[in-house]
């Protein structure tokens, strides 16, 4: 097997590395592993031990930090209330704007938490993150974020939540460490001319690029990452990620030591600035983009010797575990070919 990547390293967007001060950072923004699938967790456990980690996020609203996703503590602190679980459920029932049909992300949020929470926590974050109004995004984008009547302040509720003990790059190095696997970085697939010598190709780049953008480019949202090391600050913020829905040009700040459990006298953080141009990071979940993708997908489905897997090749807003699941399913299909 021959694995290539046009970047100078393996591990895709999950790539992590030690920065100049010796702190393990994620070059392409924070990656937190979580899955409900025992099978996927077990598969990855063949290549890494784990550091247990449950991600926690706070959102800054009018200079105060609140638990996010919204839970009972968020309500009690924001509105000066003392709701119990049943009260919190009644609160949401009172403030929600009932929608018969959930057509987009605005409908999802208004239907579950109402206008004030929507405007404080979601509206401007979405505008910054996507450069679009929530009403222009598919419902699935907002539906990823739960609303809780209890005080659970974990960002994810999956059974398996952990970080690879020595990082993602090491985990992928272990996965690729096999006498039948040859890895070459800094090689663009487009420049590989003798493709016929491969009995099968698994393509993980953008599907529109594979087909020379013949139906036009698929839209992506990009990001600029601003990494910073603070040598004299042991902890910059109380949790892994702090969201800034209403202030600043960046959406959020992540402090890596929270994620990895690393001990260090200083700390390293990253700010994420969404932008239209640049590396394709997020497929933009809109109906018209899905229609365009389907045209490319029809070409891909007719290929016998090429399998398209991953966020860019399948134009899906996939998490890491979902990509692992898609890759395992694709591997099974390829191995079981007649
Ligand atoms: C900011 C950010 C935060 C994220 N946080 C999380 C998180 O907390 N948890 C989570 O589960 N998921 C997270 N994700 C999603 C995660 O990054 C993806 O699910 C995962 O990286 C997808 O793997 P992939 O192999 O499909 O794509 P990628 O990781 O993007 O890998 C594709 C690779 O293909 C290479 N490539 C592309 N075109 C070519 C070409 N022509 N020739 C050669 N090589 C090429 C690219 O260089 C890249 O290395 C996040 C994503 C981003 C952008």
PDB file of C-alpha atoms and ligand atoms in Angstrom, residues 4-7 9 11-14 28-34 156 187-190 203-206 223 225 252 272 279 281-282 309-312 318-321 323, ligand 1:
ATOM      1  CA  UNK A   4       0.503   9.928  -0.066  1.00  0.00           C
ATOM      2  CA  UNK A   5      -0.366  13.348   1.275  1.00  0.00           C
ATOM      3  CA  UNK A   6       0.366  16.691  -0.305  1.00  0.00           C
ATOM      4  CA  UNK A   7       1.168  18.202   3.070  1.00  0.00           C
ATOM      5  CA  UNK A   9       3.140  15.375   7.278  1.00  0.00           C
ATOM      6  CA  UNK A  11      -2.483  12.660  10.149  1.00  0.00           C
ATOM      7  CA  UNK A  12      -4.553  15.126   8.078  1.00  0.00           C
ATOM      8  CA  UNK A  13      -6.290  17.819  10.077  1.00  0.00           C
ATOM      9  CA  UNK A  14      -5.794  15.826  13.270  1.00  0.00           C
ATOM     10  CA  UNK A  28      -5.286  22.698  12.508  1.00  0.00           C
ATOM     11  CA  UNK A  29      -7.375  23.574  15.540  1.00  0.00           C
ATOM     12  CA  UNK A  30      -8.532  21.562  18.545  1.00  0.00           C
ATOM     13  CA  UNK A  31      -9.418  17.921  17.896  1.00  0.00           C
ATOM     14  CA  UNK A  32     -11.271  16.107  20.655  1.00  0.00           C
ATOM     15  CA  UNK A  33     -11.996  12.442  20.183  1.00  0.00           C
ATOM     16  CA  UNK A  34     -15.446  11.191  21.146  1.00  0.00           C
ATOM     17  CA  UNK A 156     -20.170  15.717  24.291  1.00  0.00           C
ATOM     18  CA  UNK A 187       3.124  14.518  -3.006  1.00  0.00           C
ATOM     19  CA  UNK A 188       0.002  15.874  -4.703  1.00  0.00           C
ATOM     20  CA  UNK A 189      -2.308  13.207  -6.088  1.00  0.00           C
ATOM     21  CA  UNK A 190      -2.944  15.390  -9.131  1.00  0.00           C
ATOM     22  CA  UNK A 203      -9.059   9.220  -2.530  1.00  0.00           C
ATOM     23  CA  UNK A 204      -9.508  11.488   0.538  1.00  0.00           C
ATOM     24  CA  UNK A 205      -9.083  14.914  -1.097  1.00  0.00           C
ATOM     25  CA  UNK A 206     -11.852  17.246  -2.310  1.00  0.00           C
ATOM     26  CA  UNK A 223     -10.129  29.124   9.081  1.00  0.00           C
ATOM     27  CA  UNK A 225      -5.348  29.575  13.223  1.00  0.00           C
ATOM     28  CA  UNK A 252     -13.106  30.610  20.146  1.00  0.00           C
ATOM     29  CA  UNK A 272      -9.743  30.473  15.288  1.00  0.00           C
ATOM     30  CA  UNK A 279      -7.671  25.524   2.959  1.00  0.00           C
ATOM     31  CA  UNK A 281     -12.017  22.854   6.232  1.00  0.00           C
ATOM     32  CA  UNK A 282     -15.777  22.694   6.505  1.00  0.00           C
ATOM     33  CA  UNK A 309     -13.731   8.494   1.647  1.00  0.00           C
ATOM     34  CA  UNK A 310     -13.635  11.345   4.147  1.00  0.00           C
ATOM     35  CA  UNK A 311     -14.788  14.835   4.874  1.00  0.00           C
ATOM     36  CA  UNK A 312     -13.641  16.314   1.578  1.00  0.00           C
ATOM     37  CA  UNK A 318     -17.815  14.425   9.580  1.00  0.00           C
ATOM     38  CA  UNK A 319     -16.197  14.045  12.985  1.00  0.00           C
ATOM     39  CA  UNK A 320     -13.078  11.896  13.311  1.00  0.00           C
ATOM     40  CA  UNK A 321     -14.962   8.849  14.545  1.00  0.00           C
ATOM     41  CA  UNK A 323     -14.483   9.204   9.211  1.00  0.00           C
TER      42      UNK A 323
HETATM   43  C1  LIG B   1     -10.972  23.291  13.256  1.00  0.00           C
HETATM   44  C2  LIG B   1     -11.458  21.877  13.241  1.00  0.00           C
HETATM   45  C3  LIG B   1     -11.753  21.256  14.434  1.00  0.00           C
HETATM   46  C4  LIG B   1     -12.199  19.929  14.434  1.00  0.00           C
HETATM   47  N1  LIG B   1     -12.464  19.353  15.646  1.00  0.00           N
HETATM   48  C5  LIG B   1     -12.862  18.084  15.683  1.00  0.00           C
HETATM   49  C6  LIG B   1     -13.094  17.464  16.948  1.00  0.00           C
HETATM   50  O1  LIG B   1     -12.943  18.068  18.012  1.00  0.00           O
HETATM   51  N2  LIG B   1     -13.495  16.152  16.958  1.00  0.00           N
HETATM   52  C7  LIG B   1     -13.673  15.445  15.804  1.00  0.00           C
HETATM   53  O2  LIG B   1     -14.019  14.270  15.871  1.00  0.00           O
HETATM   54  N3  LIG B   1     -13.463  16.017  14.596  1.00  0.00           N
HETATM   55  C8  LIG B   1     -13.051  17.318  14.504  1.00  0.00           C
HETATM   56  N4  LIG B   1     -12.815  17.893  13.292  1.00  0.00           N
HETATM   57  C9  LIG B   1     -13.040  17.096  12.076  1.00  0.00           C
HETATM   58  C10 LIG B   1     -11.810  16.302  11.671  1.00  0.00           C
HETATM   59  O3  LIG B   1     -10.760  17.178  11.312  1.00  0.00           O
HETATM   60  C11 LIG B   1     -12.185  15.447  10.476  1.00  0.00           C
HETATM   61  O4  LIG B   1     -13.255  14.610  10.786  1.00  0.00           O
HETATM   62  C12 LIG B   1     -11.049  14.581   9.992  1.00  0.00           C
HETATM   63  O5  LIG B   1      -9.835  15.276   9.890  1.00  0.00           O
HETATM   64  C13 LIG B   1     -11.430  14.065   8.633  1.00  0.00           C
HETATM   65  O6  LIG B   1     -10.449  13.175   8.187  1.00  0.00           O
HETATM   66  P1  LIG B   1     -10.247  13.031   6.629  1.00  0.00           P
HETATM   67  O7  LIG B   1      -9.198  12.022   6.446  1.00  0.00           O
HETATM   68  O8  LIG B   1     -11.553  12.864   5.958  1.00  0.00           O
HETATM   69  O9  LIG B   1      -9.752  14.475   6.148  1.00  0.00           O
HETATM   70  P2  LIG B   1      -8.453  15.293   6.506  1.00  0.00           P
HETATM   71  O10 LIG B   1      -8.032  15.094   7.913  1.00  0.00           O
HETATM   72  O11 LIG B   1      -8.750  16.696   6.034  1.00  0.00           O
HETATM   73  O12 LIG B   1      -7.350  14.623   5.595  1.00  0.00           O
HETATM   74  C14 LIG B   1      -7.371  14.741   4.199  1.00  0.00           C
HETATM   75  C15 LIG B   1      -5.931  14.766   3.749  1.00  0.00           C
HETATM   76  O13 LIG B   1      -5.921  14.668   2.331  1.00  0.00           O
HETATM   77  C16 LIG B   1      -4.866  15.477   1.884  1.00  0.00           C
HETATM   78  N5  LIG B   1      -5.106  15.830   0.495  1.00  0.00           N
HETATM   79  C17 LIG B   1      -6.108  16.586  -0.013  1.00  0.00           C
HETATM   80  N6  LIG B   1      -5.988  16.713  -1.335  1.00  0.00           N
HETATM   81  C18 LIG B   1      -4.874  16.012  -1.687  1.00  0.00           C
HETATM   82  C19 LIG B   1      -4.199  15.764  -2.925  1.00  0.00           C
HETATM   83  N7  LIG B   1      -4.659  16.265  -4.076  1.00  0.00           N
HETATM   84  N8  LIG B   1      -3.083  15.028  -2.914  1.00  0.00           N
HETATM   85  C20 LIG B   1      -2.594  14.516  -1.762  1.00  0.00           C
HETATM   86  N9  LIG B   1      -3.175  14.709  -0.559  1.00  0.00           N
HETATM   87  C21 LIG B   1      -4.300  15.459  -0.519  1.00  0.00           C
HETATM   88  C22 LIG B   1      -4.872  16.691   2.781  1.00  0.00           C
HETATM   89  O14 LIG B   1      -3.602  17.317   2.791  1.00  0.00           O
HETATM   90  C23 LIG B   1      -5.204  16.053   4.144  1.00  0.00           C
HETATM   91  O15 LIG B   1      -4.054  15.768   4.889  1.00  0.00           O
HETATM   92  C24 LIG B   1     -12.381  19.228  13.228  1.00  0.00           C
HETATM   93  C25 LIG B   1     -12.085  19.856  12.015  1.00  0.00           C
HETATM   94  C26 LIG B   1     -11.630  21.167  12.024  1.00  0.00           C
HETATM   95  C27 LIG B   1     -11.315  21.832  10.700  1.00  0.00           C
END
